[in-house]
Amino acid sequence: MLYFHGGAFVGGSLDDAEFAARYFAEYLSALVISVGYSLAPKHPFPAALEDAYRAAKWAQGSGRDIGGDGKRLLAAGHCAGGHIANGLSFVARDRGDVSIAAQALFSPMLDPSMTCLADERAVQSDITPRQCMASYRAYLPQASQRMHPYAAPLESARLAGLPPAFIATARNDVLHVEAETYAAKLIGAGVPTQVMRYSNATHERIAYDPQALEDATRFFERHLEGRAVTVG
């Protein structure tokens, strides 16, 4: 598994990923690699995504040497890390030299146009629309980048062929609507998808939520065992 930390494209570190990465390492039959990546604004799109792709290529080639199986790669991430994990799934599908077996996205940032935000007055979100806008502008400084399918998956008309997805959203997060909208589009495109909203979670805390991590682990286990993945 490649795990990508949060931080809204401009911050975060491997320390932020440690809790979730350690959880997966303990409860999932997988070797977990926590991936650091280039941060904006110094390194705008697609720098972080290409870092993720290089990490996947390395894991695929060196998996057996470090105790894993490079032929079965999983991707997971929180916030901007969820965006990168999802973007990696696009790149892997389109380039054809890396295979992502399944992905888990925790409160991912998926919509640079910010057209699917929840009502800020109705949720007690710990990330604001203003913060999201500043982060997207740092990572996607050119307007044309904000429509690229790897950066704006909600705008993509080509979702078929992406790996099965588990999407965890938080009620107290202005971003939960866009993530759930994306889940619906994946289901419509025939991608096995499970979406769960956690009523007591926030944008930041969902990456530490035991129930969300347990549900993601079960999703990965079902897929790795070759059983059908629940859609709903």
mmCIF file with all atom_site columns, N, CA, C and O in Angstrom, residues 45 143-153 155:
data_model
loop_
_atom_site.group_PDB
_atom_site.id
_atom_site.type_symbol
_atom_site.label_atom_id
_atom_site.label_alt_id
_atom_site.label_comp_id
_atom_site.label_asym_id
_atom_site.label_entity_id
_atom_site.label_seq_id
_atom_site.pdbx_PDB_ins_code
_atom_site.Cartn_x
_atom_site.Cartn_y
_atom_site.Cartn_z
_atom_site.occupancy
_atom_site.B_iso_or_equiv
_atom_site.pdbx_formal_charge
_atom_site.auth_seq_id
_atom_site.auth_comp_id
_atom_site.auth_asym_id
_atom_site.auth_atom_id
_atom_site.pdbx_PDB_model_num
ATOM 1  N N  . PHE A 1 45  ? 1.229   21.355 -9.535  1.00 0.00 ? 45  PHE A N  1
ATOM 2  C CA . PHE A 1 45  ? 0.783   20.230 -10.354 1.00 0.00 ? 45  PHE A CA 1
ATOM 3  C C  . PHE A 1 45  ? 1.581   20.175 -11.651 1.00 0.00 ? 45  PHE A C  1
ATOM 4  O O  . PHE A 1 45  ? 1.837   21.207 -12.271 1.00 0.00 ? 45  PHE A O  1
ATOM 5  N N  . ALA A 1 143 ? -5.289  28.354 -14.662 1.00 0.00 ? 143 ALA A N  1
ATOM 6  C CA . ALA A 1 143 ? -6.717  28.021 -14.721 1.00 0.00 ? 143 ALA A CA 1
ATOM 7  C C  . ALA A 1 143 ? -6.961  26.727 -15.500 1.00 0.00 ? 143 ALA A C  1
ATOM 8  O O  . ALA A 1 143 ? -7.836  25.931 -15.142 1.00 0.00 ? 143 ALA A O  1
ATOM 9  N N  . SER A 1 144 ? -6.195  26.492 -16.548 1.00 0.00 ? 144 SER A N  1
ATOM 10 C CA . SER A 1 144 ? -6.396  25.296 -17.362 1.00 0.00 ? 144 SER A CA 1
ATOM 11 C C  . SER A 1 144 ? -6.108  24.021 -16.569 1.00 0.00 ? 144 SER A C  1
ATOM 12 O O  . SER A 1 144 ? -6.704  22.967 -16.841 1.00 0.00 ? 144 SER A O  1
ATOM 13 N N  . GLN A 1 145 ? -5.208  24.104 -15.587 1.00 0.00 ? 145 GLN A N  1
ATOM 14 C CA . GLN A 1 145 ? -4.888  22.928 -14.781 1.00 0.00 ? 145 GLN A CA 1
ATOM 15 C C  . GLN A 1 145 ? -6.080  22.485 -13.948 1.00 0.00 ? 145 GLN A C  1
ATOM 16 O O  . GLN A 1 145 ? -6.213  21.303 -13.622 1.00 0.00 ? 145 GLN A O  1
ATOM 17 N N  . ARG A 1 146 ? -6.946  23.416 -13.601 1.00 0.00 ? 146 ARG A N  1
ATOM 18 C CA . ARG A 1 146 ? -8.076  23.116 -12.729 1.00 0.00 ? 146 ARG A CA 1
ATOM 19 C C  . ARG A 1 146 ? -9.186  22.356 -13.441 1.00 0.00 ? 146 ARG A C  1
ATOM 20 O O  . ARG A 1 146 ? -10.193 22.003 -12.815 1.00 0.00 ? 146 ARG A O  1
ATOM 21 N N  . MET A 1 147 ? -9.001  22.094 -14.746 1.00 0.00 ? 147 MET A N  1
ATOM 22 C CA . MET A 1 147 ? -9.939  21.272 -15.494 1.00 0.00 ? 147 MET A CA 1
ATOM 23 C C  . MET A 1 147 ? -9.312  19.961 -15.945 1.00 0.00 ? 147 MET A C  1
ATOM 24 O O  . MET A 1 147 ? -9.971  19.134 -16.560 1.00 0.00 ? 147 MET A O  1
ATOM 25 N N  . HIS A 1 148 ? -8.031  19.771 -15.645 1.00 0.00 ? 148 HIS A N  1
ATOM 26 C CA . HIS A 1 148 ? -7.358  18.537 -16.046 1.00 0.00 ? 148 HIS A CA 1
ATOM 27 C C  . HIS A 1 148 ? -7.995  17.365 -15.296 1.00 0.00 ? 148 HIS A C  1
ATOM 28 O O  . HIS A 1 148 ? -8.231  17.451 -14.089 1.00 0.00 ? 148 HIS A O  1
ATOM 29 N N  . PRO A 1 149 ? -8.293  16.268 -15.967 1.00 0.00 ? 149 PRO A N  1
ATOM 30 C CA . PRO A 1 149 ? -8.973  15.155 -15.287 1.00 0.00 ? 149 PRO A CA 1
ATOM 31 C C  . PRO A 1 149 ? -8.199  14.576 -14.116 1.00 0.00 ? 149 PRO A C  1
ATOM 32 O O  . PRO A 1 149 ? -8.816  14.056 -13.172 1.00 0.00 ? 149 PRO A O  1
ATOM 33 N N  . TYR A 1 150 ? -6.858  14.665 -14.146 1.00 0.00 ? 150 TYR A N  1
ATOM 34 C CA . TYR A 1 150 ? -6.094  14.166 -13.007 1.00 0.00 ? 150 TYR A CA 1
ATOM 35 C C  . TYR A 1 150 ? -6.205  15.100 -11.806 1.00 0.00 ? 150 TYR A C  1
ATOM 36 O O  . TYR A 1 150 ? -5.987  14.677 -10.675 1.00 0.00 ? 150 TYR A O  1
ATOM 37 N N  . ALA A 1 151 ? -6.527  16.359 -12.062 1.00 0.00 ? 151 ALA A N  1
ATOM 38 C CA . ALA A 1 151 ? -6.646  17.343 -10.989 1.00 0.00 ? 151 ALA A CA 1
ATOM 39 C C  . ALA A 1 151 ? -8.095  17.603 -10.604 1.00 0.00 ? 151 ALA A C  1
ATOM 40 O O  . ALA A 1 151 ? -8.378  18.015 -9.477  1.00 0.00 ? 151 ALA A O  1
ATOM 41 N N  . ALA A 1 152 ? -8.997  17.390 -11.541 1.00 0.00 ? 152 ALA A N  1
ATOM 42 C CA . ALA A 1 152 ? -10.420 17.663 -11.325 1.00 0.00 ? 152 ALA A CA 1
ATOM 43 C C  . ALA A 1 152 ? -11.241 16.453 -11.748 1.00 0.00 ? 152 ALA A C  1
ATOM 44 O O  . ALA A 1 152 ? -11.921 16.481 -12.777 1.00 0.00 ? 152 ALA A O  1
ATOM 45 N N  . PRO A 1 153 ? -11.199 15.369 -10.988 1.00 0.00 ? 153 PRO A N  1
ATOM 46 C CA . PRO A 1 153 ? -11.884 14.140 -11.408 1.00 0.00 ? 153 PRO A CA 1
ATOM 47 C C  . PRO A 1 153 ? -13.389 14.300 -11.567 1.00 0.00 ? 153 PRO A C  1
ATOM 48 O O  . PRO A 1 153 ? -14.004 13.567 -12.339 1.00 0.00 ? 153 PRO A O  1
ATOM 49 N N  . GLU A 1 155 ? -14.777 16.521 -13.131 1.00 0.00 ? 155 GLU A N  1
ATOM 50 C CA . GLU A 1 155 ? -15.001 17.004 -14.494 1.00 0.00 ? 155 GLU A CA 1
ATOM 51 C C  . GLU A 1 155 ? -14.711 15.942 -15.541 1.00 0.00 ? 155 GLU A C  1
ATOM 52 O O  . GLU A 1 155 ? -14.974 16.145 -16.736 1.00 0.00 ? 155 GLU A O  1
#
